Short mmCIF file of C-alpha atoms in Angstrom, two decimals:
data_model
loop_
_atom_site.label_atom_id
_atom_site.label_comp_id
_atom_site.label_asym_id
_atom_site.label_seq_id
_atom_site.Cartn_x
_atom_site.Cartn_y
_atom_site.Cartn_z
CA MET A 29 -10.06 281.26 -74.18
CA PRO A 30 -11.34 283.21 -77.24
CA GLN A 31 -8.94 283.69 -80.13
CA GLU A 32 -7.40 287.15 -80.24
CA ASN A 33 -9.25 288.12 -83.42
CA GLU A 34 -12.64 287.04 -82.09
CA SER A 35 -14.88 288.62 -79.53
CA ARG A 36 -16.61 286.48 -76.92
CA GLY A 37 -19.96 287.14 -78.57
CA MET A 38 -18.85 285.53 -81.83
CA ILE A 39 -17.86 282.22 -80.19
CA PRO A 40 -20.69 279.73 -79.64
CA ALA A 41 -21.47 279.18 -75.96
CA ARG A 42 -20.87 275.42 -76.26
CA VAL A 43 -17.30 276.04 -77.47
CA MET A 44 -16.64 278.59 -74.73
CA ILE A 45 -17.91 276.14 -72.12
CA ALA A 46 -15.86 273.24 -73.49
CA GLU A 47 -12.72 275.38 -73.56
CA ALA A 48 -13.40 276.54 -70.01
CA ALA A 49 -13.65 272.88 -68.97
CA ILE A 50 -10.27 272.28 -70.66
CA ARG A 51 -8.74 275.10 -68.61
CA VAL A 52 -10.23 273.74 -65.39
CA ILE A 53 -8.73 270.31 -66.12
CA ALA A 54 -5.34 271.77 -67.07
CA GLN A 55 -5.13 274.11 -64.07
CA GLN A 56 -7.01 272.27 -61.32
CA GLY A 57 -7.49 268.67 -62.38
CA PHE A 58 -9.99 266.27 -63.89
CA ASP A 59 -11.98 265.73 -60.68
CA VAL A 60 -12.57 269.46 -60.14
CA VAL A 61 -14.75 269.79 -63.27
CA SER A 62 -18.32 270.68 -62.39
CA VAL A 63 -21.06 272.99 -63.64
CA ARG A 64 -19.99 275.49 -60.98
CA THR A 65 -16.24 275.47 -61.72
CA VAL A 66 -16.76 275.61 -65.48
CA ALA A 67 -19.31 278.42 -65.14
CA GLN A 68 -16.86 280.38 -63.00
CA GLU A 69 -14.02 279.83 -65.49
CA SER A 70 -16.12 280.67 -68.55
CA GLY A 71 -17.97 283.64 -67.11
CA ILE A 72 -21.23 282.00 -68.22
CA SER A 73 -24.05 281.41 -65.76
CA PRO A 74 -24.35 277.93 -64.22
CA GLY A 75 -27.84 277.65 -65.71
CA THR A 76 -26.52 278.23 -69.22
CA VAL A 77 -23.71 275.70 -68.70
CA GLN A 78 -26.23 273.11 -67.53
CA TYR A 79 -28.56 273.93 -70.42
CA HIS A 80 -25.82 272.97 -72.89
CA TYR A 81 -24.27 270.12 -70.89
CA LYS A 82 -26.70 268.34 -68.59
CA THR A 83 -24.20 266.33 -66.56
CA ARG A 84 -20.59 266.42 -65.41
CA ARG A 85 -19.90 263.54 -67.79
CA ASP A 86 -21.24 265.63 -70.67
CA LEU A 87 -18.87 268.45 -69.70
CA LEU A 88 -15.89 266.10 -69.54
CA LEU A 89 -16.66 264.54 -72.91
CA ALA A 90 -17.11 268.00 -74.43
CA ALA A 91 -13.69 269.00 -73.09
CA LEU A 92 -12.07 265.92 -74.61
CA GLU A 93 -13.82 266.41 -77.95
CA ARG A 94 -12.85 270.08 -78.13
CA SER A 95 -9.26 269.36 -77.11
CA VAL A 96 -8.91 266.70 -79.82
CA GLU A 97 -10.47 269.11 -82.32
CA ARG A 98 -7.93 271.82 -81.41
CA GLN A 99 -5.04 269.39 -81.69
CA THR A 100 -6.27 268.15 -85.07
CA GLN A 101 -6.55 271.71 -86.36
CA ARG A 102 -2.98 272.47 -85.27
CA VAL A 103 -1.61 269.27 -86.79
CA MET A 104 -3.36 269.97 -90.11
CA ALA A 105 -2.01 273.54 -90.15
CA ALA A 106 1.53 272.29 -89.48
CA ARG A 107 1.76 270.10 -92.58
CA GLY A 108 4.11 270.86 -95.43
CA GLN A 109 7.60 269.84 -94.29
CA ASN A 110 9.79 267.85 -96.69
CA GLY A 111 10.93 264.41 -95.56
CA TYR A 112 8.94 262.01 -93.41
CA ARG A 113 10.87 262.63 -90.20
CA ALA A 114 10.65 266.42 -90.56
CA PHE A 115 6.95 266.12 -91.37
CA LEU A 116 6.22 264.00 -88.30
CA ALA A 117 8.40 266.17 -86.06
CA ARG A 118 6.60 269.32 -87.22
CA THR A 119 3.11 267.90 -86.82
CA LEU A 120 3.66 265.89 -83.63
CA ARG A 121 5.19 268.86 -81.81
CA GLU A 122 1.66 270.28 -81.81
CA LEU A 123 0.71 267.52 -79.35
CA LEU A 124 3.51 268.24 -76.88
CA PRO A 125 3.18 270.40 -73.73
CA LEU A 126 5.21 273.29 -75.11
CA GLU A 127 3.17 276.37 -74.11
CA GLY A 128 -0.31 277.88 -74.10
CA VAL A 129 -3.03 275.73 -75.63
CA ARG A 130 -0.49 273.00 -76.42
CA ARG A 131 0.17 272.58 -72.72
CA GLU A 132 -3.56 272.69 -71.93
CA ASP A 133 -4.32 270.00 -74.49
CA ALA A 134 -1.43 267.82 -73.33
CA ALA A 135 -2.68 268.14 -69.75
CA VAL A 136 -6.18 267.13 -70.87
CA TRP A 137 -4.82 264.12 -72.77
CA VAL A 138 -2.73 262.94 -69.81
CA SER A 139 -5.62 263.52 -67.39
CA PHE A 140 -8.09 261.62 -69.55
CA GLY A 141 -5.63 258.78 -70.09
CA ALA A 142 -5.25 258.35 -66.33
CA ALA A 143 -8.99 258.71 -65.69
CA ALA A 144 -9.85 256.20 -68.43
CA SER A 145 -7.98 253.48 -66.54
CA THR A 146 -10.70 253.44 -63.85
CA ARG A 147 -13.80 254.62 -65.74
CA ASP A 148 -15.29 252.25 -68.32
CA TRP A 149 -17.49 254.97 -69.87
CA LEU A 150 -14.37 256.99 -70.66
CA ALA A 151 -12.04 254.15 -71.66
CA SER A 152 -13.77 253.46 -74.98
CA VAL A 153 -13.90 257.15 -75.96
CA TYR A 154 -10.24 257.64 -75.08
CA TRP A 155 -9.27 254.49 -77.01
CA GLN A 156 -11.21 255.61 -80.10
CA ASN A 157 -9.35 258.93 -80.15
CA LEU A 158 -6.02 257.19 -79.61
CA GLN A 159 -6.76 254.91 -82.58
CA ILE A 160 -7.46 257.91 -84.84
CA PHE A 161 -4.05 259.30 -83.89
CA HIS A 162 -2.44 255.89 -84.39
CA GLU A 163 -4.02 255.47 -87.83
CA GLY A 164 -2.75 258.88 -88.97
CA VAL A 165 0.79 257.94 -87.93
CA LEU A 166 0.43 254.54 -89.59
CA ASN A 167 -0.50 256.14 -92.91
CA VAL A 168 2.64 258.30 -92.88
CA LEU A 169 4.80 255.30 -92.00
CA ARG A 170 3.30 253.25 -94.83
CA ARG A 171 4.35 255.92 -97.30
CA ALA A 172 7.77 256.12 -95.67
CA GLN A 173 8.19 252.36 -96.06
CA GLU A 174 7.29 252.55 -99.74
CA ASP A 175 10.06 255.15 -100.16
CA GLY A 176 12.58 253.09 -98.17
CA LYS A 177 12.73 255.56 -95.26
CA LEU A 178 11.92 253.22 -92.36
CA HIS A 179 14.88 251.79 -90.46
CA GLU A 180 15.69 248.18 -91.25
CA GLY A 181 13.71 245.70 -89.21
CA LEU A 182 10.72 248.01 -88.76
CA THR A 183 7.34 247.89 -90.47
CA PRO A 184 4.58 250.49 -90.26
CA ASP A 185 2.71 248.20 -87.85
CA THR A 186 5.68 247.84 -85.50
CA ALA A 187 6.82 251.47 -85.82
CA ALA A 188 3.45 253.21 -85.27
CA PRO A 189 3.14 252.15 -81.60
CA LEU A 190 6.69 253.41 -81.05
CA VAL A 191 5.74 256.83 -82.40
CA THR A 192 2.57 257.07 -80.31
CA ALA A 193 4.47 255.89 -77.22
CA LEU A 194 7.17 258.51 -77.90
CA VAL A 195 4.63 261.35 -78.12
CA ASN A 196 2.59 260.18 -75.13
CA GLY A 197 5.74 259.57 -73.07
CA LEU A 198 7.15 263.01 -73.84
CA ALA A 199 3.80 264.62 -73.00
CA LEU A 200 3.66 262.82 -69.67
CA ASP A 201 7.32 263.34 -68.74
CA HIS A 202 7.54 266.99 -69.79
CA LEU A 203 4.10 268.28 -68.78
CA ASN A 204 5.24 269.50 -65.37
CA ALA A 205 8.99 269.42 -65.92
CA PRO A 206 11.20 272.46 -65.20
CA GLU A 207 11.57 274.93 -68.04
CA SER A 208 15.14 273.75 -68.69
CA VAL A 209 13.83 270.22 -69.37
CA ARG A 210 10.84 271.36 -71.43
CA GLU A 211 13.20 273.30 -73.70
CA GLY A 212 14.54 269.94 -74.91
CA THR A 213 11.15 268.41 -75.73
CA GLU A 214 11.31 269.01 -79.46
CA GLN A 215 14.87 267.74 -79.67
CA ALA A 216 13.84 264.59 -77.79
CA LEU A 217 11.01 264.07 -80.27
CA ASP A 218 13.39 264.38 -83.21
CA ARG A 219 15.92 262.00 -81.64
CA GLY A 220 13.19 259.45 -81.07
CA LEU A 221 11.92 259.76 -84.64
CA SER A 222 15.49 259.36 -85.95
CA LEU A 223 15.49 255.84 -84.50
CA ILE A 224 12.42 255.01 -86.61
CA LEU A 225 12.86 256.99 -89.83
CA THR A 226 16.00 257.60 -91.87
CA ASP A 227 14.65 260.83 -93.36
#
């Protein structure tokens, strides 16, 4: 969906189409994505959608790429908290299914993770994006270790998979949970991080 301060005409068609594909995945499911459904969601003609993305696979990959780009932008904008745990909690909350585009992107991530288990062409792309996330977490944990902020018995290499599992698990568990459960998502993230980082 266009940002509030932008008109539809200022957003490139490829971005509008990719974001429409994200909404189709989040609202109707991975397998519903097609030129027709994305055209209907975007308000762009099917011919224009197919001009930019020749196949359904192209549309799906564009949705994943755009979703990862949106998440990265939010994470970068959320930096600045003092303390490693506060920093990770603030940035990683941007990946949780809290509301609006956060929920859309979490739904895309969960959908692609499930789809990648049975589609070889998607598995490598999904894994590459997961490794970028993992490496970012690993870099923070390396600095935390240097400052003595990792819990005893943990190393960056053993702690990073715990952090990624925490975020992915919360996204999966809370994506379609009742509102009363989703309200505790951020607290659950902080509790999990407190088992890994002292500060």
